[in-house]
Coordinates of C-alpha atoms in Angstrom, one line a residue:
R1 CA -15.3 20.6 1.2
R2 CA -14.5 21.0 -2.5
R3 CA -18.1 20.5 -3.4
V4 CA -20.2 22.2 -0.8
R5 CA -20.0 24.9 1.9
P6 CA -17.7 24.0 4.9
A7 CA -20.6 23.6 7.4
I8 CA -22.4 21.3 5.0
A9 CA -19.3 19.3 4.4
V10 CA -18.7 18.7 8.1
T11 CA -22.4 17.7 8.4
G12 CA -21.9 15.1 5.6
A13 CA -18.8 13.7 7.2
F14 CA -20.7 13.2 10.5
A15 CA -23.6 11.6 8.6
L16 CA -21.3 9.0 7.0
G17 CA -19.2 8.3 10.1
A18 CA -22.2 7.9 12.3
S19 CA -24.4 6.0 9.9
Q20 CA -25.7 2.7 11.2
G21 CA -24.5 0.8 8.2
L22 CA -20.9 2.0 8.5
V23 CA -20.9 1.4 12.3
R24 CA -22.2 -2.1 11.7
M25 CA -19.7 -3.0 9.0
A26 CA -16.7 -1.5 11.0
S27 CA -17.8 -3.6 13.9
V28 CA -18.0 -7.0 12.3
V29 CA -16.0 -7.0 9.0
W30 CA -12.3 -5.9 8.8
S31 CA -12.3 -5.0 5.1
E32 CA -15.2 -2.6 4.7
A33 CA -14.2 0.4 6.8
P34 CA -10.6 0.5 5.4
Y35 CA -12.0 0.1 1.9
A36 CA -14.3 3.1 2.4
A37 CA -11.4 5.1 3.7
I38 CA -9.2 4.2 0.7
A39 CA -12.1 4.9 -1.7
L40 CA -12.6 8.3 -0.2
A41 CA -8.8 9.0 -0.3
M42 CA -8.7 8.1 -4.0
L43 CA -11.7 10.4 -4.7
L44 CA -10.0 13.2 -2.8
V45 CA -6.7 12.9 -4.6
L46 CA -8.2 12.7 -8.1
S47 CA -10.7 15.6 -7.4
R48 CA -7.9 18.1 -7.2
R49 CA -7.4 20.4 -10.2
P50 CA -5.4 19.9 -12.1
V51 CA -4.7 16.1 -11.9
T52 CA -1.0 15.7 -12.6
T53 CA 0.8 12.6 -13.6
R54 CA 2.0 12.2 -10.1
S55 CA -1.4 12.6 -8.5
A56 CA -2.8 10.2 -11.0
A57 CA -0.2 7.6 -10.0
I58 CA -1.0 8.1 -6.3
G59 CA -4.7 7.6 -7.1
G60 CA -3.8 4.4 -9.0
L61 CA -1.8 3.1 -6.0
L62 CA -4.8 3.7 -3.7
A63 CA -7.1 2.0 -6.2
G64 CA -4.8 -1.0 -6.3
I65 CA -4.8 -1.2 -2.5
G66 CA -8.6 -1.0 -2.6
F67 CA -8.6 -4.0 -5.0
L68 CA -6.4 -6.0 -2.6
I69 CA -8.7 -5.3 0.3
R70 CA -11.8 -6.5 -1.6
Y71 CA -11.8 -7.8 -5.1
A72 CA -15.0 -5.8 -5.9
G73 CA -12.6 -2.9 -5.7
V74 CA -12.1 -3.4 -9.4
G75 CA -14.9 -0.8 -9.6
L76 CA -12.7 1.7 -7.8
I77 CA -10.1 1.3 -10.7
A78 CA -12.9 2.1 -13.2
T79 CA -13.9 5.1 -11.1
G80 CA -10.4 6.4 -11.1
V81 CA -10.0 6.1 -14.9
V82 CA -13.2 8.1 -15.4
M83 CA -12.0 10.8 -13.0
V84 CA -8.5 11.1 -14.6
A85 CA -10.1 11.2 -18.0
A86 CA -12.6 13.9 -17.0
S87 CA -9.9 16.1 -15.4
A88 CA -7.4 15.8 -18.2
W89 CA -10.1 16.4 -20.9
R90 CA -11.0 19.7 -19.2
S91 CA -7.4 20.8 -18.7
D92 CA -6.3 24.3 -19.8
D93 CA -3.7 22.8 -22.1
Q94 CA -6.0 22.1 -25.0
A95 CA -3.1 21.9 -27.5
D96 CA -1.7 18.8 -25.7
E97 CA -5.1 17.5 -24.6
W98 CA -4.9 14.0 -26.0
A99 CA -1.3 13.4 -25.0
T100 CA -2.1 14.6 -21.4
L101 CA -5.1 12.4 -21.3
V102 CA -3.2 9.3 -22.3
K103 CA -0.2 10.0 -20.1
R104 CA -2.3 10.5 -16.9
I105 CA -4.6 7.5 -17.5
A106 CA -1.5 5.4 -18.2
A107 CA 0.1 6.5 -14.9
F108 CA -3.1 5.7 -13.0
V109 CA -3.6 2.3 -14.6
S110 CA 0.0 1.3 -14.3
A111 CA 0.2 2.1 -10.6
A112 CA -3.1 0.3 -9.9
I113 CA -2.0 -2.8 -11.9
A114 CA 1.5 -2.8 -10.3
I115 CA 0.2 -3.0 -6.8
S116 CA -2.6 -5.5 -7.6
L117 CA -0.3 -7.7 -9.7
L118 CA 1.9 -8.5 -6.6
W119 CA -1.0 -10.3 -4.9
V120 CA -2.3 -11.9 -8.1
V121 CA 1.2 -13.4 -8.7
R122 CA 1.2 -14.6 -5.1
N123 CA -2.1 -16.3 -5.6
L124 CA -1.0 -18.0 -8.8
V125 CA 2.1 -19.4 -7.0
E126 CA 0.3 -20.5 -3.9
T127 CA -3.0 -21.8 -5.4
G128 CA -2.8 -21.7 -9.2
Q129 CA -5.7 -19.2 -9.3
P130 CA -5.3 -15.5 -9.8
L131 CA -7.9 -14.6 -7.1
G132 CA -7.0 -17.5 -4.8
P133 CA -9.0 -20.6 -4.1
R134 CA -12.6 -19.9 -5.1
F135 CA -15.6 -21.9 -6.2
S136 CA -16.4 -22.1 -9.8
G137 CA -19.8 -21.7 -11.4
G138 CA -22.3 -18.9 -11.3
A139 CA -25.7 -18.4 -9.6
D140 CA -28.5 -20.5 -11.1
E141 CA -31.1 -17.8 -10.9
P142 CA -32.9 -15.3 -13.1
L143 CA -31.2 -11.9 -13.5
S144 CA -34.2 -10.3 -11.9
R145 CA -33.5 -12.3 -8.8
T146 CA -29.9 -11.1 -8.7
I147 CA -30.9 -7.5 -9.1
H148 CA -33.6 -8.0 -6.4
L149 CA -30.8 -9.2 -3.9
A150 CA -28.7 -6.1 -4.8
L151 CA -31.7 -3.8 -4.0
V152 CA -32.4 -5.7 -0.8
G153 CA -28.7 -5.2 0.3
T154 CA -28.7 -1.6 -0.7
G155 CA -31.9 -0.9 1.2
H156 CA -30.6 -2.8 4.3
I157 CA -27.3 -0.9 4.5
V158 CA -28.9 2.4 4.1
A159 CA -32.1 2.0 6.3
G160 CA -30.8 -0.6 8.8
D161 CA -32.6 -3.4 10.5
G162 CA -36.3 -3.5 11.3
W163 CA -37.6 -3.5 7.7
S164 CA -39.1 -6.4 5.8
E165 CA -37.4 -7.6 2.6
S166 CA -40.1 -6.0 0.4
A167 CA -39.6 -2.7 2.2
R168 CA -35.8 -3.0 1.7
V169 CA -36.3 -3.6 -2.0
R170 CA -38.3 -0.4 -2.3
I171 CA -35.8 1.6 -0.3
G172 CA -33.0 0.2 -2.4
A173 CA -34.8 1.1 -5.6
I174 CA -35.5 4.6 -4.4
V175 CA -31.8 5.0 -3.5
V176 CA -30.5 3.8 -6.9
I177 CA -33.0 5.9 -8.8
G178 CA -32.4 8.9 -6.5
I179 CA -28.6 8.7 -6.9
A180 CA -28.9 8.5 -10.7
A181 CA -31.3 11.5 -10.9
L182 CA -29.4 13.7 -8.4
I183 CA -26.0 13.0 -10.0
V184 CA -27.4 14.2 -13.3
L185 CA -28.5 17.4 -11.6
A186 CA -25.2 17.8 -9.9
I187 CA -23.2 17.3 -13.1
S188 CA -25.5 19.8 -14.9
S189 CA -24.4 22.5 -12.4
R190 CA -20.8 22.0 -13.7
R191 CA -19.4 23.0 -10.4
S192 CA -17.2 19.9 -9.9
V193 CA -17.7 17.7 -12.9
T194 CA -14.7 15.4 -12.1
L195 CA -15.9 14.6 -8.6
D196 CA -19.5 14.2 -9.6
L197 CA -18.6 11.9 -12.5
G198 CA -16.3 9.9 -10.2
M199 CA -19.0 9.6 -7.6
A200 CA -21.5 8.5 -10.2
T201 CA -19.2 5.9 -11.5
F202 CA -18.4 4.7 -8.0
A203 CA -22.1 4.3 -7.3
A204 CA -22.7 2.4 -10.6
T205 CA -19.8 0.0 -10.1
S206 CA -20.6 -0.5 -6.4
F207 CA -24.1 -1.7 -7.6
V208 CA -23.2 -3.6 -10.8
V209 CA -19.9 -5.4 -9.8
P210 CA -21.6 -7.5 -7.1
I211 CA -24.3 -8.5 -9.6
V212 CA -21.7 -9.5 -12.2
A213 CA -19.7 -11.4 -9.5
R214 CA -22.8 -13.4 -8.5
I215 CA -23.5 -14.2 -12.1
A216 CA -19.9 -15.4 -12.5
T217 CA -19.1 -17.0 -9.1
A218 CA -22.4 -17.2 -7.2
N219 CA -21.0 -14.9 -4.4
D220 CA -23.5 -13.7 -1.8
I221 CA -25.1 -10.4 -2.2
E222 CA -26.1 -8.8 1.1
L223 CA -25.6 -5.6 3.1
R224 CA -21.9 -6.1 3.6
V225 CA -21.3 -6.5 -0.2
M226 CA -23.5 -3.4 -0.9
S227 CA -22.0 -1.3 1.9
P228 CA -19.9 1.0 -0.5
M229 CA -23.2 2.4 -1.7
L230 CA -23.3 4.5 1.6
I231 CA -20.6 6.8 0.2
P232 CA -22.5 8.0 -2.9
V233 CA -25.8 8.1 -0.8
V234 CA -24.3 10.5 1.7
Y235 CA -22.5 12.5 -1.0
V236 CA -25.6 13.0 -3.1
A237 CA -27.7 13.9 0.0
T238 CA -25.1 16.4 1.1
V239 CA -24.8 18.1 -2.3
T240 CA -28.6 18.2 -2.6
F241 CA -29.1 19.7 0.8
D242 CA -26.5 22.3 0.1
R243 CA -28.5 23.5 -2.9
V244 CA -32.0 23.5 -1.3
C245 CA -31.3 24.7 2.3
T246 CA -32.3 28.2 1.5
R247 CA -35.3 28.3 3.8
R248 CA -35.5 27.9 7.6
G249 CA -38.1 25.1 7.3
I250 CA -35.8 23.0 5.1
V251 CA -32.8 23.6 7.4
V252 CA -34.9 22.4 10.4
A253 CA -36.2 19.4 8.6
G254 CA -32.7 18.4 7.4
T255 CA -31.3 18.9 10.9
V256 CA -34.1 16.7 12.4
L257 CA -33.4 14.0 9.8
L258 CA -29.7 14.1 10.4
G259 CA -30.2 13.9 14.2
W260 CA -32.4 10.8 13.7
W261 CA -29.9 9.2 11.3
M262 CA -26.9 9.8 13.7
Y263 CA -28.9 8.7 16.7
Q264 CA -29.6 5.4 15.0
G265 CA -25.9 4.9 14.3
A266 CA -24.9 5.9 17.9
A267 CA -27.5 3.7 19.5
F268 CA -26.4 0.8 17.3
A269 CA -22.8 1.3 18.3
V270 CA -23.8 1.2 22.0
R271 CA -25.6 -2.1 21.5
F272 CA -22.8 -3.7 19.3
P273 CA -21.6 -6.3 19.4
D274 CA -23.0 -7.9 22.6
L275 CA -26.6 -6.5 22.7
A276 CA -27.7 -5.9 19.1
P277 CA -29.8 -8.8 17.8
A278 CA -27.9 -8.8 14.5
G279 CA -24.5 -8.6 16.2
S280 CA -22.0 -11.5 16.2
G281 CA -21.6 -11.0 19.9
Y282 CA -25.4 -11.4 20.6
K283 CA -25.3 -14.8 22.4
P284 CA -29.1 -15.5 22.5
Q285 CA -29.3 -15.3 18.7
F286 CA -28.8 -19.1 18.2
S287 CA -28.2 -21.5 21.1
P288 CA -26.7 -20.1 24.3
Q289 CA -27.0 -23.4 26.0
L290 CA -24.8 -25.0 23.3
Y291 CA -22.1 -22.4 23.8
D292 CA -22.2 -23.3 27.5
A293 CA -21.9 -27.0 26.7
I294 CA -18.9 -26.3 24.5
A295 CA -17.2 -24.2 27.2
A296 CA -17.6 -27.1 29.7
L297 CA -15.6 -29.5 27.4
P298 CA -12.1 -30.5 28.5
A299 CA -9.4 -28.0 27.8
D300 CA -7.8 -30.3 25.1
A301 CA -11.0 -30.8 23.2
R302 CA -11.1 -30.0 19.5
V303 CA -14.3 -28.5 18.3
L304 CA -15.8 -28.8 14.8
T305 CA -18.9 -26.7 14.2
N306 CA -21.1 -25.1 11.5
N307 CA -20.8 -21.8 13.4
P308 CA -17.0 -21.4 14.0
Q309 CA -16.8 -17.6 14.3
R310 CA -19.3 -17.3 17.2
V311 CA -18.1 -20.5 18.9
W312 CA -14.6 -19.0 19.0
W313 CA -16.0 -15.7 20.2
F314 CA -18.0 -17.1 23.1
T315 CA -15.8 -20.0 24.2
D316 CA -12.2 -18.9 23.2
R317 CA -11.7 -22.4 21.9
E318 CA -8.4 -23.1 20.0
P319 CA -8.7 -24.6 17.6
T320 CA -12.3 -24.0 16.4
L321 CA -12.8 -25.7 13.1
M322 CA -15.5 -25.5 10.4
G323 CA -16.9 -29.0 9.8
F324 CA -19.7 -31.0 8.3
T325 CA -21.0 -28.1 6.2
A326 CA -21.4 -28.2 2.4
P327 CA -18.9 -25.9 0.7
R328 CA -20.5 -23.3 -1.6
A329 CA -19.8 -20.1 -3.3
G330 CA -20.0 -17.2 -0.9
N331 CA -18.1 -19.0 1.8
S332 CA -15.0 -17.1 2.9
H333 CA -13.3 -20.3 4.1
Y334 CA -13.6 -24.0 3.6
P335 CA -14.9 -26.8 5.9
L336 CA -12.6 -29.7 6.8
D337 CA -12.4 -32.3 4.0
A338 CA -13.0 -36.0 4.6
E339 CA -9.3 -36.9 5.4
H340 CA -8.9 -34.1 8.0
T341 CA -12.3 -34.9 9.5
V342 CA -11.3 -38.5 10.0
Q343 CA -8.0 -37.6 11.5
E344 CA -9.8 -35.3 14.0
A345 CA -12.1 -38.1 15.0
C346 CA -9.1 -40.4 15.4
N347 CA -7.5 -38.4 18.2
G348 CA -10.5 -39.1 20.5
R349 CA -10.9 -35.5 21.6
A350 CA -13.0 -34.1 18.7
Y351 CA -16.6 -32.9 19.1
L352 CA -19.1 -31.5 16.6
A353 CA -21.2 -28.6 17.9
W354 CA -24.2 -28.3 15.5
F355 CA -26.4 -25.2 15.5
S356 CA -29.7 -26.1 14.0
G357 CA -30.9 -22.5 13.5
L358 CA -28.2 -21.6 10.9
Q359 CA -29.0 -21.5 7.2
N360 CA -26.2 -24.1 6.6
A361 CA -27.6 -26.6 9.1
G362 CA -30.2 -28.3 6.9
D363 CA -31.8 -31.3 8.6
G364 CA -28.7 -32.1 10.5
P365 CA -25.0 -33.0 10.0
K366 CA -25.7 -36.4 8.6
E367 CA -28.1 -35.0 6.0
R368 CA -25.7 -32.1 5.2
R369 CA -22.7 -34.3 4.7
P370 CA -23.6 -38.0 4.3
D371 CA -20.1 -38.6 2.8
L372 CA -18.5 -37.7 6.2
A373 CA -21.2 -39.5 8.2
A374 CA -20.1 -42.7 6.4
L375 CA -16.6 -42.3 7.7
V376 CA -17.2 -40.8 11.2
D377 CA -19.7 -41.9 13.9
L378 CA -21.6 -39.0 15.5
Q379 CA -22.3 -40.0 19.1
L380 CA -24.7 -37.6 20.7
E381 CA -23.4 -36.1 23.9
T382 CA -26.1 -33.6 24.7
S383 CA -29.1 -32.0 22.9
V384 CA -30.2 -28.5 23.9
S385 CA -32.6 -25.9 22.5
G386 CA -31.2 -24.9 19.1
G387 CA -28.4 -27.4 18.8
Q388 CA -26.6 -30.7 19.6
L389 CA -23.1 -31.7 20.7
Y390 CA -21.7 -34.9 19.2
R391 CA -18.5 -36.8 19.9
L392 CA -16.6 -37.9 16.8
V393 CA -15.4 -41.5 16.5
A394 CA -13.7 -42.9 13.4
L395 CA -15.7 -45.9 12.0
D396 CA -12.6 -47.4 10.5
P397 CA -9.7 -47.4 13.0
S398 CA -7.3 -48.5 10.3
A399 CA -7.9 -45.1 8.6
C400 CA -6.2 -43.4 11.6
R401 CA -2.6 -42.4 11.2
S402 CA 0.1 -42.1 13.8
D403 CA 2.3 -39.1 14.2
T404 CA 4.7 -40.7 11.7
G405 CA 2.1 -40.6 9.0
Q406 CA 1.7 -44.5 8.9
P407 CA -1.7 -46.2 9.6
A408 CA -2.1 -47.0 13.3
G409 CA -0.5 -50.3 14.2
Q410 CA 1.9 -50.4 11.3
G411 CA 5.5 -49.3 10.8

């Protein structure tokens, strides 16, 4: 509303809220929609003129909360610093310009660090690592490959499903180049330099931070990670449309494009999560027969699997445990280690549901985790299309412990 005409502003809001990418992320990942809302709130607070010390501190608190929701939110802190600096630098109080600049940036950074530091201290106490338990080591790939993945993720979150990887790369490249070019044009208008610079920084950090994170920690780069790019995409498109919609033909074309965009998001919402092929609730995606076999197990059965989220979704099994997969960077949680796997096998009620169509399946659980296969016997219960169900039996009964913590048969 502060950048374009009211009707165009409302149109942009609908375009973001009804985008297929945001609908998808809000449907399957808790963190992304709240992060988008917090990012927008910070941009809103810091786009007011003038930015006071109080509003800078509020913006810093929002940036800190954004960092807690997703660590890539460190780019949100950089965005806020740029916005506070831009606003203070252009303040009317030129005599006290530098003092004002330093004071407001300090207020923003202090608030952001204060809220972030609480969780960092908690992580240090609990795990000894500032960001919690994480894998070490970066991605062993050329930088060009990492950038390629970022472009694929950007193209995917903007254009949606149904495109090949090469097409997503081209779409992602067009988006990145287009944002850069249009932001330059927007800043040149000098209508709202603080907001335009902030959005430019937000776009840059949303693209660069995942690349740096992959280089450092080998984190995955895909549409979820690149989803914040939707905000600058819609912003730039809205600002551009506001400037060019001077003819009826352009207005009609823009309306048709917006209608198609919103229809795709609405149709995706109707299909999600049970009917969309990419949805976590789409049962035919992997092995529906294996889900049925798991559901038929006794009520006290304990299920290990390489597909824990969907097994829990379709069978409501408690507990559903991740097992026999190889831990790697990009995982949001860890599979059971050798000791806990053996103890699960010792109780006589543990099963391994193996979905062979997943990327983490390899050539089977024995090939994937030979160290565990040397400790636990996998007795095939049933084999269906797309998966197998095994019963787990400890190969060494003496490794089993009683409830007292002593080896079975002792103490």
